[in-house]
Coordinates of C-alpha atoms and ligand atoms in Angstrom, one line a residue:
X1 CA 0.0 0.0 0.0
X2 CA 1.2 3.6 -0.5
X3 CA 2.0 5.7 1.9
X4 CA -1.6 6.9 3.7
X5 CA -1.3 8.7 6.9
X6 CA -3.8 7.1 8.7
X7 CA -5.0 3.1 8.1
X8 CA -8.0 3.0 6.7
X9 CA -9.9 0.5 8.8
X10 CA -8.8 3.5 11.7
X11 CA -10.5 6.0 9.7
X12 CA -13.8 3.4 9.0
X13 CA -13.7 3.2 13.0
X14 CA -13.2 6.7 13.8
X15 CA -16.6 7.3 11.4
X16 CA -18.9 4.4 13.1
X17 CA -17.7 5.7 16.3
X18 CA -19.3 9.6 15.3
X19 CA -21.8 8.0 13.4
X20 CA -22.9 6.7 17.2
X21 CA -23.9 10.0 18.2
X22 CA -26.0 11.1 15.6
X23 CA -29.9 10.5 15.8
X24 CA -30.9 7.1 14.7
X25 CA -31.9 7.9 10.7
X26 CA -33.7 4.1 10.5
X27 CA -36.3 2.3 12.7
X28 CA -38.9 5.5 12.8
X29 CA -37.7 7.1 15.9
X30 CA -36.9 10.6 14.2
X31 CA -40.5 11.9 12.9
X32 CA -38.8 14.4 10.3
X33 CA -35.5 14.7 8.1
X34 CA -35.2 10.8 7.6
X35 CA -37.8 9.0 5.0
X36 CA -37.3 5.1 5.9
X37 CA -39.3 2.7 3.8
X38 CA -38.6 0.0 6.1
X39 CA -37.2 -2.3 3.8
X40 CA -33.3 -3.2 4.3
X41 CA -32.9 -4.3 0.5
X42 CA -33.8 -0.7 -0.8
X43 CA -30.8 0.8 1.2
X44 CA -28.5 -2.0 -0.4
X45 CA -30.1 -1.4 -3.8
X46 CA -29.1 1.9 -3.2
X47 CA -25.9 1.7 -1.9
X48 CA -24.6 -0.4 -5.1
X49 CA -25.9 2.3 -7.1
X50 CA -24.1 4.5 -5.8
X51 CA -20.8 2.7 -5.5
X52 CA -21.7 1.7 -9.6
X53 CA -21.8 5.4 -10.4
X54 CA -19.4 6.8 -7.7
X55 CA -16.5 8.0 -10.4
X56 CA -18.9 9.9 -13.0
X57 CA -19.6 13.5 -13.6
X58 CA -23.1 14.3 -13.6
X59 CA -21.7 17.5 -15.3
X60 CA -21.8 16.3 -18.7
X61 CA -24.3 13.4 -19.5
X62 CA -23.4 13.6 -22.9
X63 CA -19.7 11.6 -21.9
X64 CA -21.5 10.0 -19.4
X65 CA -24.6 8.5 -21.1
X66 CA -25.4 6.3 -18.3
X67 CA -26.8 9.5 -16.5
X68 CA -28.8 10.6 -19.5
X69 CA -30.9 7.7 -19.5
X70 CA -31.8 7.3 -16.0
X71 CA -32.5 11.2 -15.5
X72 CA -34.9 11.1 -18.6
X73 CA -36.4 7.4 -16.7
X74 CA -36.9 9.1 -13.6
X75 CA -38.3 12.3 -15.1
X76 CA -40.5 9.9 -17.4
X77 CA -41.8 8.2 -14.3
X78 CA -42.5 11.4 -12.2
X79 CA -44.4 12.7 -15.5
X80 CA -46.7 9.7 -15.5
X81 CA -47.4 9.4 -11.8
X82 CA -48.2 13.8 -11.9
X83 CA -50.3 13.3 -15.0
X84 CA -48.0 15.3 -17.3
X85 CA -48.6 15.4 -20.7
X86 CA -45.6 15.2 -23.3
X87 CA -45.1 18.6 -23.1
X88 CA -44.1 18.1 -19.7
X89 CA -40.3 18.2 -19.5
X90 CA -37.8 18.1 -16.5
X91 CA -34.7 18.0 -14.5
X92 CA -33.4 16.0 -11.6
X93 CA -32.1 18.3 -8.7
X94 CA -30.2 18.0 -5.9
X95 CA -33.3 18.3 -3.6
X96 CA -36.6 20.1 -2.8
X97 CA -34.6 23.7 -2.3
X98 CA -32.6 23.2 -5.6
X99 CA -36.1 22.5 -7.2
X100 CA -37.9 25.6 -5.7
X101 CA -34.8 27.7 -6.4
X102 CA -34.9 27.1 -10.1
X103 CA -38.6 26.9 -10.0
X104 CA -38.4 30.7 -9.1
X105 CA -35.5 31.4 -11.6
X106 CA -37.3 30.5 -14.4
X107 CA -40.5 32.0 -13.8
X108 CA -38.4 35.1 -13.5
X109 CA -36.8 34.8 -16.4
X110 CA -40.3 33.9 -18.2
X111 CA -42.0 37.1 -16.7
X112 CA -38.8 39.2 -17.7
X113 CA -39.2 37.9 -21.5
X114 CA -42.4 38.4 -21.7
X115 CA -42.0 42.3 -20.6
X116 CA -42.2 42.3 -16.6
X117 CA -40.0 45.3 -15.5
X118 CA -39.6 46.3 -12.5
X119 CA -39.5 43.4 -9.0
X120 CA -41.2 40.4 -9.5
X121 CA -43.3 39.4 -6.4
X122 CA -43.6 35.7 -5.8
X123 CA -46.8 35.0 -4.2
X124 CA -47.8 32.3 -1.6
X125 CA -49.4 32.1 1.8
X126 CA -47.6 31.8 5.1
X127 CA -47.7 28.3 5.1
X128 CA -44.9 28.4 1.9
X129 CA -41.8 26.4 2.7
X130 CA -38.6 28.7 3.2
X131 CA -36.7 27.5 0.2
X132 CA -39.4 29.6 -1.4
X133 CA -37.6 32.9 1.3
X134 CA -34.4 31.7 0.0
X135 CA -35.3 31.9 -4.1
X136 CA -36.8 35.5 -3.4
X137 CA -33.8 36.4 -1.6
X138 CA -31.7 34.7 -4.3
X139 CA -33.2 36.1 -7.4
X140 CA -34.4 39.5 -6.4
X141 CA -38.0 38.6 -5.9
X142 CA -40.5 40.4 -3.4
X143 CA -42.2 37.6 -1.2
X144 CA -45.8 38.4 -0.9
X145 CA -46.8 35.9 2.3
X146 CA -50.8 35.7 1.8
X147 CA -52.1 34.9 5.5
X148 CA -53.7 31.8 6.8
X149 CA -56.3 31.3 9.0
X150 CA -54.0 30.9 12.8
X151 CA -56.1 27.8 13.6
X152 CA -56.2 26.0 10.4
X153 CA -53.4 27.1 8.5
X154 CA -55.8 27.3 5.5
X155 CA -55.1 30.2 2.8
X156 CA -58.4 31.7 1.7
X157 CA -58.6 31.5 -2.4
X158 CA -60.2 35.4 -2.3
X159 CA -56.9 36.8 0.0
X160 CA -54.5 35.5 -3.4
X161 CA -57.2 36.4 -6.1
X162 CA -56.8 39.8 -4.3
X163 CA -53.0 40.1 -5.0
X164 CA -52.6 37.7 -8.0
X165 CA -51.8 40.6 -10.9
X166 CA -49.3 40.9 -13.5
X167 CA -46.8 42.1 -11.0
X168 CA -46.7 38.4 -10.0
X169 CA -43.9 36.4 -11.2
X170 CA -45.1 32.8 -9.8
X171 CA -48.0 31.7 -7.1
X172 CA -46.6 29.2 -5.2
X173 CA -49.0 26.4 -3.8
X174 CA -48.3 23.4 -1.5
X175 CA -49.5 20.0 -1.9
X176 CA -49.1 19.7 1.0
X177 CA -47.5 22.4 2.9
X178 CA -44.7 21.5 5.4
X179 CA -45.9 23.2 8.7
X180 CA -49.4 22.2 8.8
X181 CA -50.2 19.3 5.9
X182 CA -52.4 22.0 4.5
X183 CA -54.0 21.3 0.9
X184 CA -53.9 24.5 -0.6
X185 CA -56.8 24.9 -3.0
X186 CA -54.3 24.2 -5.8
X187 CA -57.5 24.4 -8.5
X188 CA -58.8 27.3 -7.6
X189 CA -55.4 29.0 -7.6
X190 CA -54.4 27.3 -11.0
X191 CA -57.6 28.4 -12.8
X192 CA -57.3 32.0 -11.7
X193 CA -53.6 31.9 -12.3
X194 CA -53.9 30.7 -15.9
X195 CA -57.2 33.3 -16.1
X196 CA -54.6 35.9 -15.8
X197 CA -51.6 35.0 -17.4
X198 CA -49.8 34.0 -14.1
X199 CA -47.1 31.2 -13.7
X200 CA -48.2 28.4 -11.0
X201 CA -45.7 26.1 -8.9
X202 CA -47.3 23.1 -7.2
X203 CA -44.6 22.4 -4.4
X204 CA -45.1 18.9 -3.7
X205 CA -41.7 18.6 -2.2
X206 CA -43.1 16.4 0.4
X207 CA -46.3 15.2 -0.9
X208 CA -44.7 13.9 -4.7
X209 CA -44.3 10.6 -4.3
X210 CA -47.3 10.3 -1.4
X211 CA -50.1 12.2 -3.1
X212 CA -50.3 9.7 -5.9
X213 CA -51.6 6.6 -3.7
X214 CA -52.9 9.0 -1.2
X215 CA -56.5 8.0 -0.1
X216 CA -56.1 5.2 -2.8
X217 CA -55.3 7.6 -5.4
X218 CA -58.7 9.5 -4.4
X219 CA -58.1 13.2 -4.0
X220 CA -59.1 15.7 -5.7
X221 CA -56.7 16.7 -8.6
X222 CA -53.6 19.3 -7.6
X223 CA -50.8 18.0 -10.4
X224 CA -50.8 18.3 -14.0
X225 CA -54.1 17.6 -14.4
X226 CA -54.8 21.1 -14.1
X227 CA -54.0 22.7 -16.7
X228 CA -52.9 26.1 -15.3
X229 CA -50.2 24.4 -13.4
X230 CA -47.1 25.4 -14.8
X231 CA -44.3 23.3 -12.8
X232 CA -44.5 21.0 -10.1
X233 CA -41.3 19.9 -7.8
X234 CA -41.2 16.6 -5.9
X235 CA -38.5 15.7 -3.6
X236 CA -37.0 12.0 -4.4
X237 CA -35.3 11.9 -1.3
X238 CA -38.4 12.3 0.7
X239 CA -41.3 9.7 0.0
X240 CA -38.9 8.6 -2.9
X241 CA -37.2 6.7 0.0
X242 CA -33.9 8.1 -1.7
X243 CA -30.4 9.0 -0.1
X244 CA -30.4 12.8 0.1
X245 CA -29.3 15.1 -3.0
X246 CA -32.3 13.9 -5.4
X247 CA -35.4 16.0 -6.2
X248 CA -37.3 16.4 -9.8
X249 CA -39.0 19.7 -11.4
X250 CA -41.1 19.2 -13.8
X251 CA -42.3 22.3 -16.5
X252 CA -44.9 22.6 -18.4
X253 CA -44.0 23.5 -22.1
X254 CA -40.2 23.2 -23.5
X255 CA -39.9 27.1 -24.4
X256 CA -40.9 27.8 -20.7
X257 CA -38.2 24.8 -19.2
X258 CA -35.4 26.1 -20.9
X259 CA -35.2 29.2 -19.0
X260 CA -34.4 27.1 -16.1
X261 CA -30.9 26.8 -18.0
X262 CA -27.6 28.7 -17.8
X263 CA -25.6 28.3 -20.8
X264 CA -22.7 30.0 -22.1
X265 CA -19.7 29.6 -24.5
X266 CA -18.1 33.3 -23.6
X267 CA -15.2 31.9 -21.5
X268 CA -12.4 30.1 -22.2
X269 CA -12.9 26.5 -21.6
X270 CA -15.9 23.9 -22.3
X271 CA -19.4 25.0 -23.7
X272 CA -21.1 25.4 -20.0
X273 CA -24.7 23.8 -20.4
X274 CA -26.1 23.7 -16.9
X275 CA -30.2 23.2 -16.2
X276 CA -29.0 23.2 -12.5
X277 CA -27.3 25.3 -10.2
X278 CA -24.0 23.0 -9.4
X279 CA -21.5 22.3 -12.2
X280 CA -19.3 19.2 -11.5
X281 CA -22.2 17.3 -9.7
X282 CA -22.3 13.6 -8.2
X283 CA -24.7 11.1 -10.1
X284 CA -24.9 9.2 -7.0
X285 CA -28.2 10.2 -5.5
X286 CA -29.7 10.0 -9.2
X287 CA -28.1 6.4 -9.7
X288 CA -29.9 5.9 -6.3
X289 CA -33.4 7.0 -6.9
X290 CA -33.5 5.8 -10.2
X291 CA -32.8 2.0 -8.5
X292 CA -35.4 2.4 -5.9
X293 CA -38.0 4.2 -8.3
X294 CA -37.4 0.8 -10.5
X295 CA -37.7 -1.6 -7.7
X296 CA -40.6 -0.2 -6.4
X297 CA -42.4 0.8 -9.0
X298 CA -46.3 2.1 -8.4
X299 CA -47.4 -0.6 -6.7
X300 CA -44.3 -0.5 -4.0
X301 CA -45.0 3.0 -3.4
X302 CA -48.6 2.6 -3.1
X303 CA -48.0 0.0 -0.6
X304 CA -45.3 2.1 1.4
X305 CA -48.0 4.7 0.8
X306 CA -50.8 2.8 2.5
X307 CA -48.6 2.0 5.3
X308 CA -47.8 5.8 5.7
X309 CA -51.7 6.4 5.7
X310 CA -52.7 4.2 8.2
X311 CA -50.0 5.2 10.5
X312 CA -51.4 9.0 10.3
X313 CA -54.6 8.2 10.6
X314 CA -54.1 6.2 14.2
X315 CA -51.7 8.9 15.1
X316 CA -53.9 12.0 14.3
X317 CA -56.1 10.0 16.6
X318 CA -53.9 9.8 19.2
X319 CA -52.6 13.4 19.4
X320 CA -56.5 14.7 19.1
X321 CA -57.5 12.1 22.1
X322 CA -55.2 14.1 24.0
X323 CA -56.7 16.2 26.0
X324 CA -54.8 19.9 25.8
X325 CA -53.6 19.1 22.3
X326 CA -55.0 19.4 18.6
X327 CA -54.3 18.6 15.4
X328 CA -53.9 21.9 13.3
X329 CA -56.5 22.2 10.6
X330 CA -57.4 19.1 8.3
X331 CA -53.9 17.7 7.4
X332 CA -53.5 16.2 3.9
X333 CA -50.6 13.0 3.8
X334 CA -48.0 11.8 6.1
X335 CA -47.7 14.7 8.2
X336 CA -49.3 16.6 10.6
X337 CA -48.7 19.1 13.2
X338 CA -50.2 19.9 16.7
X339 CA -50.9 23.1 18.8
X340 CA -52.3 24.0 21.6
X341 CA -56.0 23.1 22.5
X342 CA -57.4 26.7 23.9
X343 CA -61.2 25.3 24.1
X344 CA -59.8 23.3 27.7
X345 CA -59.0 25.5 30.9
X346 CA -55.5 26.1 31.0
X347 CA -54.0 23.6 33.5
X348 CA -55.8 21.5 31.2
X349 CA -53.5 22.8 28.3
X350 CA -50.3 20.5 27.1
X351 CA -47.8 23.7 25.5
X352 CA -46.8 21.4 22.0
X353 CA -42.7 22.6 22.8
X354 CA -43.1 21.1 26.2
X355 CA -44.3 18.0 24.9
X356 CA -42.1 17.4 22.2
X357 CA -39.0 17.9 24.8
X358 CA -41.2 15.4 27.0
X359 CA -41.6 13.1 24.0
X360 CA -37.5 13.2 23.3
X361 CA -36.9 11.6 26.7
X362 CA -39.4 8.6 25.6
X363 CA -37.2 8.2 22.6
X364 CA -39.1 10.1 20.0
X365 CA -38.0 13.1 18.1
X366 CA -40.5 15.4 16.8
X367 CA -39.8 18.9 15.6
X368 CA -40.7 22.1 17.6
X369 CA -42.1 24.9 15.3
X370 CA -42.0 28.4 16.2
X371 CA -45.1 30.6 16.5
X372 CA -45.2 33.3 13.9
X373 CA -46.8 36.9 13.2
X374 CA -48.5 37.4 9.9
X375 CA -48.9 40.5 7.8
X376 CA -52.2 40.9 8.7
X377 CA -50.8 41.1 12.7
X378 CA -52.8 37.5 13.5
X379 CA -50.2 35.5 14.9
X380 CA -50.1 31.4 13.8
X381 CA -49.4 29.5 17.0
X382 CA -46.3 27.5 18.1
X383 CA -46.5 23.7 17.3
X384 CA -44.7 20.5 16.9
X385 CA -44.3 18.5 13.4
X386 CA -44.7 15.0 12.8
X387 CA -43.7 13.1 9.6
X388 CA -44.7 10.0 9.4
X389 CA -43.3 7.3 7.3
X390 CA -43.9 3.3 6.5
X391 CA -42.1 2.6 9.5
X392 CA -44.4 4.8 12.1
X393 CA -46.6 1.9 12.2
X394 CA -44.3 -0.8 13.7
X395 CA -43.6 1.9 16.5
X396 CA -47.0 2.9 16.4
X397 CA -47.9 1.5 20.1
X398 CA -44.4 2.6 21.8
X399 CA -45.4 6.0 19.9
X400 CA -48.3 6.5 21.3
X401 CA -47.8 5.3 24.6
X402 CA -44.2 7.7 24.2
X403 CA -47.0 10.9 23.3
X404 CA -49.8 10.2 25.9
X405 CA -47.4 9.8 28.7
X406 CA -45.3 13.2 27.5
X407 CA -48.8 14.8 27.6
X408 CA -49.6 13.8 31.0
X409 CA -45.7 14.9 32.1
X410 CA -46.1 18.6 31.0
X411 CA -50.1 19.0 30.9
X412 CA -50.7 22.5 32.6
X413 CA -47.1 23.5 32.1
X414 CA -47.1 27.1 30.5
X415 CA -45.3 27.6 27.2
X416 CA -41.9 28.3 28.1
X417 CA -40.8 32.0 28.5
X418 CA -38.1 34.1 27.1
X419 CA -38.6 37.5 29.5
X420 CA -35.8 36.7 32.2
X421 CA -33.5 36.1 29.1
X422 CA -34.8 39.1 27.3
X423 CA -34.5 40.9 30.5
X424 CA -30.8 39.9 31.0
X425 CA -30.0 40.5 27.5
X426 CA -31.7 43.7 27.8
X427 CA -28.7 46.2 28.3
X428 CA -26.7 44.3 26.2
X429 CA -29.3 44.2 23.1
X430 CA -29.5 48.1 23.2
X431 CA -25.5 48.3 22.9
X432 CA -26.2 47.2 19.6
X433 CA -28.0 50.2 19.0
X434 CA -29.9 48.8 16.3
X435 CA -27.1 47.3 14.5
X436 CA -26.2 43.7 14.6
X437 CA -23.5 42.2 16.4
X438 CA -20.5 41.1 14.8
X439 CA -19.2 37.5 14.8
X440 CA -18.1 37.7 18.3
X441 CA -20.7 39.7 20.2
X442 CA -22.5 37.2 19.0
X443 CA -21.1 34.4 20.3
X444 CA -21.0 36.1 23.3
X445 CA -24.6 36.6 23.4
X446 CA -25.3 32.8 22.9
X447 CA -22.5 32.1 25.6
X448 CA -24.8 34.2 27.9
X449 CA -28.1 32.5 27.1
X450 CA -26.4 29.2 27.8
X451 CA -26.1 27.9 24.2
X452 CA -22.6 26.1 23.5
X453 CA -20.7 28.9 21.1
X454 CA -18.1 26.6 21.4
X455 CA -19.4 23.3 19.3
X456 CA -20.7 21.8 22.6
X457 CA -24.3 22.1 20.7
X458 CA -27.7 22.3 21.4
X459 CA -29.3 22.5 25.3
X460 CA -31.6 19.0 25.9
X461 CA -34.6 21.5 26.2
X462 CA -35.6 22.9 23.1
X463 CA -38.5 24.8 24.5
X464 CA -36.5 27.5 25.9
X465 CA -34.6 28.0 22.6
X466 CA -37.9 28.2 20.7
X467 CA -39.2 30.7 23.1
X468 CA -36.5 33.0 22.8
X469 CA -36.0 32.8 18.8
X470 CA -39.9 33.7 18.7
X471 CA -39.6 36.4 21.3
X472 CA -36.0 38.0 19.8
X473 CA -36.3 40.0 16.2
X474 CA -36.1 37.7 13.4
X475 CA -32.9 39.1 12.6
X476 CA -31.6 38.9 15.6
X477 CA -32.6 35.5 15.7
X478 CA -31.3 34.4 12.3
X479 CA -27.8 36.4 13.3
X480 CA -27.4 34.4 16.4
X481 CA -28.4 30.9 15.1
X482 CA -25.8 31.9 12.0
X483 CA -23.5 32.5 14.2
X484 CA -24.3 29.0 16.6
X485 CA -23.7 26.7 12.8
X486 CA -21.3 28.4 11.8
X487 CA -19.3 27.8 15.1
X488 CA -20.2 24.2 15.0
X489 CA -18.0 24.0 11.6
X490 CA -15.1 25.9 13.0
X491 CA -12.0 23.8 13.3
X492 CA -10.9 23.0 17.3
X493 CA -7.8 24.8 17.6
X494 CA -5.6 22.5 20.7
X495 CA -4.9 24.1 23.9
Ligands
PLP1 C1 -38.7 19.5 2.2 C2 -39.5 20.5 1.5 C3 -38.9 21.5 0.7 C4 -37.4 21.7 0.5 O1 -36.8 20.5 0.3 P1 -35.3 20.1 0.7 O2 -35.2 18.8 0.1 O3 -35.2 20.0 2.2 O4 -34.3 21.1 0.2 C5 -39.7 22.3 0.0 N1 -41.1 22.3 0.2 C6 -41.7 21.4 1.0 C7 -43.2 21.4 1.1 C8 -40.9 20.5 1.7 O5 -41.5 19.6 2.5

C-alpha cells in the first residue's frame, strides 16, 4: 500500500464511532429529516448504485450517457405518476430547495421575456416552505406571504385572487405544505392563475411521491391535471425513499423549461450547459433513486403509501385524544402538526414545545415549530411537526404510549418563557444600537443564554430555545443561530 497517513480500517472506525452519536436515521424514531421505507434491500439497492456510479460527472451526460438515461427514466416516471402530458419536460435536482430555487428562476426569467420590469413578487401564503424565502432572496424577488387562518393554516382563495396581478412572477402552492399538511386549493389558484396569465408552482416537495396513492389515489386533482399548473417539484429523497441530493421539477411547455438553464460559450474553456445550479455534480443520489424508483415501482410506493396512511390516521387520533392538544387544521398526507388546545382551561392545556421535549426523553424526536406573526398582525401559533413514514406503524404502540405519557408529564405547564432572558440581554441588546453584532458579540450573546458557542451544541430543552427565537427580532434570531452553525463548523484549535 502507499503511503496513507492514517490506516483505513482507523479512519472506518473513527466514522462508526461519530456515526454513534448522531440520531438514529432508521427504525422511525426521528419523525422528520429521515424517510425510511422499512425495507433493508432498498438501502442495499441503493448503496450499489451509488458505488456503480461513484467515479462519473453528472456535469456532462453527454460523456457519461449512463446518466442521461436514467435522469430522462426518472423524469418519465414522475411525469406519468403527476399526470404530465408530453409537453411536460424536466430535471433531476439536488433536492426540494434546488427544485424551488430554479422553479423561481425561471418563472423570473419567463416574466422578464415576456415584458415584466420592475420586481417580481412571488406569491404564496404563510404556510410556503422557506426555500421559497431563500429563491426571493436569491433572485431578487418580493415575497408576498398571503395569510392563513391561525387555527387551520388554511389560505383563503379570495386573499390570493386579491394580489394575484401581473406584478406576480409565480404563485406558489403546496400539496401539502410543510408546517401544517395544509391542501392549498391548488384548483382554484391554477384556474385563476392561468385566467390571468400567471405562472403556478405546485410544491409537492413532500407530498410527490405520497399524493399519488394518497387515499387510494382519491383526492381531488392538484398536479398536471390542471391545466394552469405550470411546474411541479417533488423531492426523491423524501417519500422517494432516496439518499439525500435527489429531487425532480417538472415544466410545463419546453420554451418555458429552458429558461431554467444557464448556458454560455463566452469563456475560455468547455461549452457550459447547466439546467441546474452546481456544475461538476455527483450522479450518485440519481443512480440511487432511479434504482429504488425501478424496484418499487407504483405498486411498491402505493404499498409504502398505505402503510404511511394508516399510520397518520391512528396517530392523528392519538394526538387529538389528547386532552390539551389538537391537530392543526385538516392535514392532507404523512404529516401533521399539533398546537395548543385553547377550548380546555389552561392547566388542562399541554404547550406542543413542552411535549415534544417530553416526548424526546421517551425516545421520539418530533420537531418544535415556532409561532409566527402574519402581515395581517394575526399571529399562527407554536407547534410541533410529525412526519410519518412506512415505519411509524411498527412503532405505532411505543409511539403512542411515548405521546400520551409526555402529555400527561407537562399538561398545565405554561409555554416556556423568554422574559428573564430578554430581560438579561436587555442592556446588552441596546449596545447594539440597532445594529447587529459582529461574529463575536455574537457568540457572546449565545455564551450568555447558555447555548454552547463553542461546538458543545444544542441545550436538551428545546423549548427554551424556541421561546427566545420567537420572542427576539427575526434578525436577531437568524444572526445568532448563523453565528451557533457556523461555530459548529469551525475547526478546534488544541490548547
Ligand atoms: C422538504 C420541503 C422542501 C425543501 O426541500 P429540501 O429537500 O429540504 O431542500 C420544499 N417544500 C416542501 C413542502 C418540503 O417539505
Amino acid at each position: 500500500m502507499t503511503a496513507f497517513a492514517q490506516n483505513p480500517t482507523d479512519i472506518l472506525d473513527r466514522l462508526a464511532e461519530l456515526r454513534r452519536a448522531d440520531a438514529p436515521t432508521h427504525g422511525g424514531r426521528v419523525l422528520s429529516y429521515v424517510y425510511d421505507s422499512g425495507l433493508a434491500e432498498l438501502d442495499e439497492l441503493a448503496a450499489a448504485a451509488i458505488r456503480a456510479v461513484q467515479p462519473l460527472n453528472g456535469l456532462d451526460p453527454t460523456t457519461f450517457s449512463s446518466i442521461a438515461v436514467m435522469e430522462r427514466e426518472l423524469i418519465g416516471f414522475a411525469r406519468e405518476v403527476l399526470h404530465g402530458d408530453t409537453d411536460v419536460v424536466g430535471t433531476i435536482t439536488t433536492g426540494g430547495t434546488e427544485s424551488c430555487l430554479l422553479a423561481v428562476k425561471t418563472a423570473r426569467d419567463v416574466w422578464r421575456a415576456a415584458g415584466g420590469t420592475g420586481v417580481p413578487r412571488l406569491l404564496a401564503a404563510t404556510t410556503v416552505h422557506a426555500a421559497f424565502h431563500k429563491a426571493a432572496h436569491y433572485f431578487g424577488l418580493e415575497l408576498d406571504l398571503v395569510p392563513v387562518d391561525p387555527a387551520t393554516g388554511a389560505p383563503a382563495v379570495d386573499a390570493i385572487a386579491a394580489r394575484l396581478d401581473p406584478s406576480v412572477a409565480l404563485v406558489v402552492v403546496s400539496a401539502p405544505s410543510y408546517p401544517t399538511a395544509t391542501f392549498d386549493p391548488i384548483a382554484e389558484v391554477a384556474a385563476l392563475a392561468a385566467e390571468r396569465g400567471v405562472a403556478c408552482h405546485v410544491d409537492a416537495c413532500i407530498g410527490g411521491f405520497a399524493l399519488p396513492w394518497w387515499r387510494g389515489g382519491g383526492l381531488p386533482a392538484w398536479d398536471f391535471r390542471l391545466p394552469g399548473v405550470t411546474s411541479i417539484s417533488a423531492d426523491l429523497h423524501k417519500y422517494g425513499y432516496a439518499p439525500k441530493g435527489a429531487s425532480v421539477l417538472l415544466q410545463r411547455g419546453r420554451d418555458r423549461q429552458r429558461m431554467q438553464y444557464f448556458a454560455t460559450t463566452r469563456w475560455m474553456g468547455y461549452p457550459v450547459v447547466n439546467p441546474t445550479m452546481l456544475g461538476s455534480k455527483s450522479a450518485a443520489p440519481l443512480a440511487a433513486a432511479w434504482a429504488i424508483v425501478n424496484a418499487l415501482g407504483p405498486a411498491g410506493f402505493a404499498q409504502l403509501t398505505a402503510t404511511a396512511e394508516r399510520a397518520t390516521v391512528a396517530l392523528v387520533a392519538v394526538v387529538n385524544g389528547i386532552e390539551g392538544l389538537r391537530v392543526v387544521g385538516d392535514p392532507v398526507g404523512p404529516l401533521f402538526a399539533a398546537a395548543v388546545d385553547e377550548s380546555v382551561p389552561a392547566d388542562r392545556r399541554v404547550d406542543p414545545h413542552r411535549w415534544a421535549d417530553a416526548v424526546r426523553q421517551h425516545g421520539f424526536i418530533i420537531q418544535l415549530q415556532p409561532g409566527l406573526s402574519q402581515a395581517d398582525g394575526t399571529r399562527v401559533p407554536h407547534s410541533t411537526h410529525l412526519t410519518i413514514t412506512p415505519v411509524t406503524e411498527a412503532q405505532l404502540p411505543a409511539l403512542t404510549e411515548a405521546l400520551v405519557a409526555a402529555a400527561d408529564e407537562v399538561r398545565g405547564m405554561p409555554q416556556a418563557s423568554a422574559d428573564g432572558i430578554l430581560e438579561a440581554l436587555g442592556p446588552v441588546l441596546e449596545g447594539f444600537g440597532g445594529t447587529l453584532p459582529d461574529s463575536e458579540q455574537a457568540a457572546g450573546l449565545l455564551a450568555a443564554v447558555g447555548i454552547g458557542a463553542d461546538g458543545a451544541g444544542l441545550p436538551s430543552e428545546l423549548a427554551p430555545l424556541l421561546a427566545l427565537i420567537e420572542a427576539l427580532p427575526p434578525a436577531l434570531a437568524e444572526r445568532l443561530l448563523t453565528e451557533l452553525l457556523a461555530r459548529l463548523v469551525e475547526p478546534v484549535v488544541a490548547g
